[in-house]
Short mmCIF file of C-alpha atoms in Angstrom, two decimals:
data_model
loop_
_atom_site.label_atom_id
_atom_site.label_comp_id
_atom_site.label_asym_id
_atom_site.label_seq_id
_atom_site.Cartn_x
_atom_site.Cartn_y
_atom_site.Cartn_z
CA MET I 6 -6.83 -6.43 -40.46
CA GLN I 7 -10.35 -5.02 -40.69
CA SER I 8 -12.97 -6.19 -38.20
CA VAL I 9 -15.98 -8.09 -39.50
CA PRO I 10 -19.33 -6.37 -38.84
CA VAL I 11 -21.94 -8.12 -36.71
CA LEU I 12 -25.29 -7.89 -38.45
CA THR I 13 -28.82 -7.08 -37.34
CA ILE I 14 -32.03 -7.65 -39.29
CA ASP I 15 -32.25 -3.90 -39.94
CA LEU I 16 -28.68 -3.77 -41.26
CA ILE I 17 -29.21 -6.83 -43.46
CA ASN I 18 -32.39 -5.31 -44.85
CA ASP I 19 -30.56 -2.02 -45.49
CA TRP I 20 -27.63 -3.72 -47.22
CA LEU I 21 -29.86 -5.82 -49.46
CA ARG I 22 -32.01 -2.82 -50.44
CA ASN I 23 -29.23 -0.24 -50.78
CA ARG I 24 -26.16 -2.25 -51.75
CA GLY I 25 -27.79 -5.16 -53.56
CA ALA I 26 -28.03 -3.38 -56.92
CA GLY I 27 -24.41 -4.19 -57.74
CA MET I 28 -23.78 -7.00 -60.15
CA TYR I 29 -23.22 -10.46 -58.72
CA GLY I 30 -19.66 -11.34 -59.69
CA GLY I 31 -19.44 -12.10 -63.40
CA GLU I 32 -23.13 -13.04 -63.63
CA ALA I 33 -26.00 -11.24 -65.38
CA VAL I 34 -27.95 -10.62 -62.15
CA THR I 35 -27.54 -8.24 -59.24
CA GLN I 36 -26.59 -9.30 -55.73
CA LEU I 37 -30.21 -8.77 -54.63
CA GLU I 38 -31.65 -10.70 -57.58
CA HIS I 39 -29.32 -13.59 -56.82
CA ALA I 40 -30.23 -13.60 -53.13
CA LEU I 41 -33.97 -13.46 -53.82
CA GLN I 42 -33.77 -16.16 -56.49
CA CYS I 43 -31.80 -18.45 -54.21
CA ALA I 44 -34.23 -17.99 -51.31
CA THR I 45 -37.24 -18.40 -53.60
CA LEU I 46 -35.83 -21.70 -54.90
CA ALA I 47 -35.24 -22.89 -51.34
CA LYS I 48 -38.76 -21.97 -50.30
CA ALA I 49 -40.25 -23.64 -53.39
CA ASP I 50 -38.37 -26.83 -52.48
CA GLY I 51 -39.95 -26.79 -49.01
CA ALA I 52 -36.79 -25.88 -47.12
CA ALA I 53 -37.06 -25.01 -43.43
CA PRO I 54 -37.15 -21.27 -42.59
CA GLU I 55 -33.54 -21.47 -41.37
CA LEU I 56 -32.34 -22.82 -44.71
CA VAL I 57 -34.44 -20.29 -46.65
CA THR I 58 -32.70 -17.61 -44.58
CA ALA I 59 -29.30 -19.16 -45.33
CA ALA I 60 -30.17 -19.17 -49.04
CA LEU I 61 -31.03 -15.47 -48.90
CA LEU I 62 -27.91 -14.53 -46.93
CA HIS I 63 -25.23 -16.93 -48.22
CA ASP I 64 -23.39 -14.11 -50.02
CA ILE I 65 -24.07 -11.31 -47.50
CA CYS I 66 -20.34 -10.79 -47.09
CA HIS I 67 -20.19 -9.50 -50.68
CA LEU I 68 -22.24 -6.49 -49.54
CA ALA I 69 -19.82 -5.49 -46.76
CA GLU I 70 -17.47 -2.65 -47.57
CA GLY I 71 -13.78 -3.46 -47.81
CA LEU I 72 -13.97 -7.23 -47.34
CA ASP I 73 -12.04 -8.83 -50.19
CA ASP I 74 -13.11 -12.44 -50.80
CA ARG I 75 -9.53 -13.72 -50.89
CA THR I 76 -8.65 -12.13 -47.55
CA TYR I 77 -12.11 -12.65 -46.03
CA PRO I 78 -13.56 -15.79 -47.68
CA HIS I 79 -17.23 -14.98 -48.03
CA GLY I 80 -18.64 -18.24 -46.65
CA PRO I 81 -16.86 -18.29 -43.28
CA THR I 82 -16.86 -14.50 -43.00
CA GLY I 83 -20.58 -14.27 -43.77
CA ALA I 84 -21.29 -16.98 -41.20
CA ALA I 85 -19.29 -15.04 -38.59
CA MET I 86 -21.26 -11.90 -39.39
CA LEU I 87 -24.53 -13.78 -38.82
CA GLU I 88 -23.72 -16.03 -35.87
CA GLU I 89 -24.96 -13.73 -33.11
CA LEU I 90 -28.30 -13.36 -34.87
CA PHE I 91 -29.03 -16.83 -36.24
CA PRO I 92 -28.64 -20.50 -35.24
CA ALA I 93 -26.18 -22.94 -36.80
CA ALA I 94 -28.93 -24.13 -39.17
CA VAL I 95 -28.46 -20.75 -40.90
CA THR I 96 -24.78 -20.02 -40.37
CA GLU I 97 -23.31 -23.44 -41.14
CA PRO I 98 -24.78 -23.77 -44.66
CA VAL I 99 -23.58 -20.19 -45.30
CA ARG I 100 -20.11 -21.10 -44.02
CA MET I 101 -20.00 -24.32 -46.05
CA HIS I 102 -21.58 -23.34 -49.38
CA VAL I 103 -18.24 -22.77 -51.18
CA ASP I 104 -16.94 -26.11 -49.91
CA ALA I 105 -20.19 -27.66 -51.15
CA LYS I 106 -19.20 -26.57 -54.67
CA ARG I 107 -15.80 -28.21 -54.19
CA TYR I 108 -17.60 -31.34 -52.90
CA LEU I 109 -20.01 -31.52 -55.84
CA CYS I 110 -17.16 -31.14 -58.32
CA ALA I 111 -15.47 -34.11 -56.64
CA ILE I 112 -18.46 -36.47 -56.54
CA GLU I 113 -20.48 -35.58 -59.67
CA PRO I 114 -18.51 -35.79 -62.91
CA LEU I 115 -20.93 -33.52 -64.80
CA TYR I 116 -21.29 -30.87 -62.10
CA TRP I 117 -18.25 -28.86 -63.27
CA SER I 118 -19.64 -28.52 -66.81
CA GLY I 119 -22.84 -26.96 -65.46
CA LEU I 120 -21.08 -24.19 -63.55
CA SER I 121 -21.09 -20.68 -64.92
CA GLY I 122 -17.77 -19.27 -66.14
CA ALA I 123 -17.52 -17.02 -63.10
CA SER I 124 -18.15 -19.95 -60.76
CA LYS I 125 -15.51 -22.06 -62.51
CA ARG I 126 -12.96 -19.24 -62.19
CA SER I 127 -13.67 -18.69 -58.50
CA LEU I 128 -13.45 -22.43 -57.81
CA MET I 129 -9.80 -22.41 -58.82
CA TRP I 130 -8.75 -19.88 -56.18
CA GLN I 131 -11.16 -21.43 -53.66
CA GLY I 132 -9.06 -24.60 -53.71
CA GLY I 133 -10.47 -26.58 -56.63
CA PRO I 134 -12.43 -29.83 -56.33
CA PHE I 135 -12.03 -31.84 -53.15
CA THR I 136 -10.04 -35.06 -53.11
CA PRO I 137 -12.12 -38.17 -52.30
CA ASP I 138 -10.98 -38.02 -48.66
CA GLU I 139 -11.83 -34.32 -48.40
CA ALA I 140 -15.24 -34.97 -49.95
CA ALA I 141 -15.97 -37.74 -47.44
CA ALA I 142 -14.91 -35.54 -44.52
CA PHE I 143 -17.02 -32.65 -45.81
CA ILE I 144 -20.28 -34.56 -46.21
CA ALA I 145 -19.91 -36.16 -42.76
CA GLN I 146 -20.22 -32.74 -41.06
CA PRO I 147 -23.46 -31.49 -39.52
CA HIS I 148 -25.36 -29.24 -41.97
CA ALA I 149 -23.34 -30.46 -44.98
CA GLU I 150 -26.43 -31.77 -46.80
CA ASP I 151 -28.10 -28.38 -46.31
CA ALA I 152 -24.98 -26.69 -47.67
CA VAL I 153 -25.16 -28.92 -50.76
CA ASN I 154 -28.82 -27.99 -51.27
CA LEU I 155 -27.91 -24.33 -50.85
CA ARG I 156 -25.13 -24.73 -53.41
CA ARG I 157 -27.54 -26.16 -55.96
CA TRP I 158 -29.97 -23.26 -55.47
CA ASP I 159 -27.01 -20.87 -55.66
CA ASP I 160 -26.04 -22.33 -59.03
CA GLU I 161 -29.60 -21.95 -60.37
CA ALA I 162 -30.12 -18.42 -59.01
CA LYS I 163 -28.50 -16.53 -61.86
CA VAL I 164 -31.42 -16.00 -64.25
CA PRO I 165 -31.98 -12.42 -65.45
CA GLY I 166 -35.57 -11.32 -64.84
CA ALA I 167 -36.64 -14.42 -62.86
CA GLU I 168 -39.73 -13.93 -60.72
CA THR I 169 -39.14 -14.18 -56.99
CA ALA I 170 -40.90 -13.66 -53.72
CA SER I 171 -40.43 -10.18 -52.27
CA LEU I 172 -37.63 -9.13 -49.97
CA ASP I 173 -40.29 -8.18 -47.40
CA GLU I 174 -41.48 -11.80 -47.33
CA PHE I 175 -37.95 -13.02 -46.63
CA VAL I 176 -37.31 -10.31 -44.04
CA ALA I 177 -40.33 -11.66 -42.14
CA ILE I 178 -38.87 -15.18 -42.30
CA MET I 179 -35.47 -13.87 -41.11
CA GLN I 180 -37.15 -12.09 -38.21
CA SER I 181 -38.95 -15.26 -37.12
CA VAL I 182 -35.73 -17.31 -37.28
CA ALA I 183 -33.79 -14.63 -35.40
CA SER I 184 -36.48 -14.37 -32.71
CA VAL I 185 -36.31 -18.14 -32.13
CA GLN I 186 -32.50 -17.83 -31.80
CA LYS I 187 -32.87 -14.93 -29.36
CA SER I 188 -35.40 -16.86 -27.26
CA ALA I 189 -33.12 -19.90 -27.18
CA GLY I 190 -30.21 -17.71 -26.08
CA GLU I 191 -32.26 -16.10 -23.32
CA LYS I 192 -33.37 -19.51 -22.01
CA ALA I 193 -29.73 -20.71 -21.95
CA ALA I 194 -28.60 -17.64 -19.99
#
């Protein structure tokens, strides 16, 4: 089995700029457009810098070479790729954003009808909607509410030609969040 890369800010920036031009699944936007739209929506909603970073990076695993989503589910794998660089306030919403879709399908009867065709198709092999017990267990976890907010921005971030903040602006936010994580790690050591 292939090892999962550990990311740095420079590598993330490189991947977004140089690999982000590929189309985002079955949607009419690129990977980079989707990431920027999602982060812009989070920022516009007043999300904390950590959650804005999670919104930008929630699908970072899609930019890794050779990591098939069925073998390496992109939420948990992306979180693993980011965990040495960012705190749980970033990695947990990334890890949980697919389960947040399953949760929303379970608790909101109209949520399913608002999903794009590609998102409906992927939901089926991601496990389908949660049962009521699974939904209750999901939302009780730390960072679950942030994952639900991320999921909603994710669903909205598929608009061709939408105006967004620049990648440079979000790289600066990522750097500030990563530097706080690094400082916290140094103090703990």
